[in-house]
PDB file of C-alpha atoms in Angstrom:
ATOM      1  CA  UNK C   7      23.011 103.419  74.084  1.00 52.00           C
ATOM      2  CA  UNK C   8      24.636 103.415  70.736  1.00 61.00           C
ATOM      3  CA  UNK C   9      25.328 100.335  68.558  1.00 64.00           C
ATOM      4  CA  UNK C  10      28.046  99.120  68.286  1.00 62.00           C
ATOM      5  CA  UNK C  11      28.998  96.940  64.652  1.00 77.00           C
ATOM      6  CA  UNK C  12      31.191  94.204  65.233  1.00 76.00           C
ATOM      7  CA  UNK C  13      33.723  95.337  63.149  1.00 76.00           C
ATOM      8  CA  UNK C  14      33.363  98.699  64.537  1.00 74.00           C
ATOM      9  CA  UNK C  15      34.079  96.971  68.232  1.00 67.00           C
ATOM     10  CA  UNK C  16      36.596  95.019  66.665  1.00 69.00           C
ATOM     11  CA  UNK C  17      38.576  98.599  65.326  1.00 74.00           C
ATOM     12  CA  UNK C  18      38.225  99.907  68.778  1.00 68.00           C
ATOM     13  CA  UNK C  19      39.592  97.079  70.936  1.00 68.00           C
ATOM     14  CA  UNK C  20      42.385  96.399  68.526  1.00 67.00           C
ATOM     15  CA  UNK C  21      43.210 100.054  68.704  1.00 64.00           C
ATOM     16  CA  UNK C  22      42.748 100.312  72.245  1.00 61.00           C
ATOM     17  CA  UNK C  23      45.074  97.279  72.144  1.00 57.00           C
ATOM     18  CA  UNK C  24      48.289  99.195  69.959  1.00 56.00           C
ATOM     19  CA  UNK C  25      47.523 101.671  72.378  1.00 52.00           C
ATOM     20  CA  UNK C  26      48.357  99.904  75.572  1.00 55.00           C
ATOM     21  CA  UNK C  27      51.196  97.987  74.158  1.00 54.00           C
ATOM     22  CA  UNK C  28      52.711 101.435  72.532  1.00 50.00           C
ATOM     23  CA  UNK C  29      52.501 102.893  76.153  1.00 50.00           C
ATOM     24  CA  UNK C  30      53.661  99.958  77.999  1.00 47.00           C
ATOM     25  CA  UNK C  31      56.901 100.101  75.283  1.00 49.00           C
ATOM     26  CA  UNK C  32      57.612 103.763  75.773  1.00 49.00           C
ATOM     27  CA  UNK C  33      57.410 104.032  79.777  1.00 51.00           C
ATOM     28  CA  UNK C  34      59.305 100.542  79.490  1.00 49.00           C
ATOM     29  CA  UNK C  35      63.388 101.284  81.249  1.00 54.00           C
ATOM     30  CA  UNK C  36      65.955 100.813  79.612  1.00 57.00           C
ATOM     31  CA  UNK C  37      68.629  98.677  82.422  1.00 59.00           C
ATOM     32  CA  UNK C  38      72.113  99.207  79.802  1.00 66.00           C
ATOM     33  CA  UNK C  39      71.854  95.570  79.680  1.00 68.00           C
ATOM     34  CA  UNK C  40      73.056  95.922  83.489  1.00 67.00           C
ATOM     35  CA  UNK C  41      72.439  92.238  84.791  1.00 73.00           C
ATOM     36  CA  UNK C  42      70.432  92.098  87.547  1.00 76.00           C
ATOM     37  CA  UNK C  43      70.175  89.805  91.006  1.00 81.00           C
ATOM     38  CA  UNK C  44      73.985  89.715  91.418  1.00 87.00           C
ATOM     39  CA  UNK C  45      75.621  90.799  94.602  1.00 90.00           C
ATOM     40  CA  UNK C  46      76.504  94.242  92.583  1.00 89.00           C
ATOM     41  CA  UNK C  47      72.666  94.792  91.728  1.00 89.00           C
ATOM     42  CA  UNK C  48      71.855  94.023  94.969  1.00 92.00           C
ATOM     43  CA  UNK C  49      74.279  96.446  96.869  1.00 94.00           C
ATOM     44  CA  UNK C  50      73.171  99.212  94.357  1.00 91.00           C
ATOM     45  CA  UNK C  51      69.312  98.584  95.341  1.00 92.00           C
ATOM     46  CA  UNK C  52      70.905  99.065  99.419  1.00 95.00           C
ATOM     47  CA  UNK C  53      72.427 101.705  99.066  1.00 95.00           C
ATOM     48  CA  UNK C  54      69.618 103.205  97.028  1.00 94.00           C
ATOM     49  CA  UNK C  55      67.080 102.722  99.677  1.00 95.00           C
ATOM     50  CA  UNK C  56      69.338 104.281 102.332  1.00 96.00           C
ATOM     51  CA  UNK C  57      69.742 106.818 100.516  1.00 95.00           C
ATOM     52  CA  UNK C  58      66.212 107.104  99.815  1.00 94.00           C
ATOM     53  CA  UNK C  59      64.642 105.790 103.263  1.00 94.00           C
ATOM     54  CA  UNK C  60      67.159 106.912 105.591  1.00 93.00           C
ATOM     55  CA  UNK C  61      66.400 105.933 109.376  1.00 93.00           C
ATOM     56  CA  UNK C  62      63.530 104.402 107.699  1.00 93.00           C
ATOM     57  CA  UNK C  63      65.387 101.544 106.176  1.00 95.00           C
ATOM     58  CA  UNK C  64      67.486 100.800 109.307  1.00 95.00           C
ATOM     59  CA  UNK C  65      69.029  97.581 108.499  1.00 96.00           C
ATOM     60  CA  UNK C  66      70.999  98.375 105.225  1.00 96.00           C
ATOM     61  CA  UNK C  67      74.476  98.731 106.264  1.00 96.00           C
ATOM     62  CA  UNK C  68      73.499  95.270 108.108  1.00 97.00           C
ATOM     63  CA  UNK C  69      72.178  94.123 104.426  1.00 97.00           C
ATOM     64  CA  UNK C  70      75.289  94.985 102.652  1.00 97.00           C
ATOM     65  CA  UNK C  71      77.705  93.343 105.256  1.00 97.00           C
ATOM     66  CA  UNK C  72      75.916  90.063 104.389  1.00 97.00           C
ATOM     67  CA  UNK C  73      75.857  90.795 101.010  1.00 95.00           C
ATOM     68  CA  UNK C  74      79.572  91.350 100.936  1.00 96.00           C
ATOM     69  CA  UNK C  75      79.926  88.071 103.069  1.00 96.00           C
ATOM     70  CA  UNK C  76      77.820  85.895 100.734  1.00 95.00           C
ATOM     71  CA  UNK C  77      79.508  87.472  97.372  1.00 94.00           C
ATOM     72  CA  UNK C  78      83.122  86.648  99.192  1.00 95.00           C
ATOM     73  CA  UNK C  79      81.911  83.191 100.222  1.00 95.00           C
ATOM     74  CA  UNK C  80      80.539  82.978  96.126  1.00 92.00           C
ATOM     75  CA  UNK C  81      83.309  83.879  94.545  1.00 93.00           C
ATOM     76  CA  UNK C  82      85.613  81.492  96.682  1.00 96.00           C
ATOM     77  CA  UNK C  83      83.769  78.812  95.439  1.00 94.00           C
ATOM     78  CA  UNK C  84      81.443  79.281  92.638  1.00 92.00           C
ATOM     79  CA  UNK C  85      79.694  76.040  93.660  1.00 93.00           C
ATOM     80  CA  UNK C  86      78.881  76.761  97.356  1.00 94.00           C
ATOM     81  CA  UNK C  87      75.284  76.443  97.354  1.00 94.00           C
ATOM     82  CA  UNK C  88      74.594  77.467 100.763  1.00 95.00           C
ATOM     83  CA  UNK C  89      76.669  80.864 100.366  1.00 94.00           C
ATOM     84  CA  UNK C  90      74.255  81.042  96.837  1.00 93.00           C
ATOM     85  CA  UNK C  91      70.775  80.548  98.833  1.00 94.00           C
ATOM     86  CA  UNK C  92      72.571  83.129 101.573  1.00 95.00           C
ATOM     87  CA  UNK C  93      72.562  85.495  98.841  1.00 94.00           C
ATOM     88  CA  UNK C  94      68.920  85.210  97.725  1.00 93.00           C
ATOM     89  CA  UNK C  95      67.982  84.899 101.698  1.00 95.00           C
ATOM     90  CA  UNK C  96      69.578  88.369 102.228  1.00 95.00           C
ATOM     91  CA  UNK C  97      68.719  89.963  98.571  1.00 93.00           C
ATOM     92  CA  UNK C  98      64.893  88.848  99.182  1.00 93.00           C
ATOM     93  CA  UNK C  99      64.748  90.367 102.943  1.00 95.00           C
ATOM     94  CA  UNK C 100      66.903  93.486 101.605  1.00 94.00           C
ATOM     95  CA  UNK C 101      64.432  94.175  99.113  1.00 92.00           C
ATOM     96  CA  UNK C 102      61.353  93.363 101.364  1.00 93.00           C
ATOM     97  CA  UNK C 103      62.322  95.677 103.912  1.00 92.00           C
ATOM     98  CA  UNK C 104      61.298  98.456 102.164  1.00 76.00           C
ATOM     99  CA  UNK C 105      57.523  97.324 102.277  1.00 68.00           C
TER     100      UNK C 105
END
């Protein structure tokens, strides 16, 4: 087994370092600053995995009724905290659906 100088180990682990953090920059997606979580994020995820799964994801047009319910409820009263954790209830199940 070769020996390994400290500052030789020290060149290698920073490199391997600028390496990981280069890669994890480029593969890194670019949203367009879309915001994300809102009732509009969480119809386009829906409809995605329709699309995507089909019969497989057999609930979505169930998923974005509610959604549409909970965004009407929302934007009737920005303060309604039950339509708000309605929202989250139905984005988290939407979302976990797929697993």
């Amino acid at each position: 087994m070769p020996h390994l100088s400290l500052s030789r180990l020290v060149r290698v682990l920073v490199f391997g370092l600028f390496l990981f953090t280069f890669t994890a920059i480029t593969l890194a997606y670019d949203n367009g600053q879309v915001p994300v979580n809102t009732p509009e994020s969480a119809r386009r995820m829906v409809r995605d995995l329709i699309e995507t799964f089909g019969d497989r994801y057999p609930k979505g047009t169930e998923y974005l009724k509610r959604l549409d319910d909970a965004d009407e409820k929302i934007r009737a009263n920005a303060k309604d905290e039950n339509a708000k954790k309605e929202f989250e209830t139905v984005l988290r199940e939407a979302a976990l659906a797929n697993s």
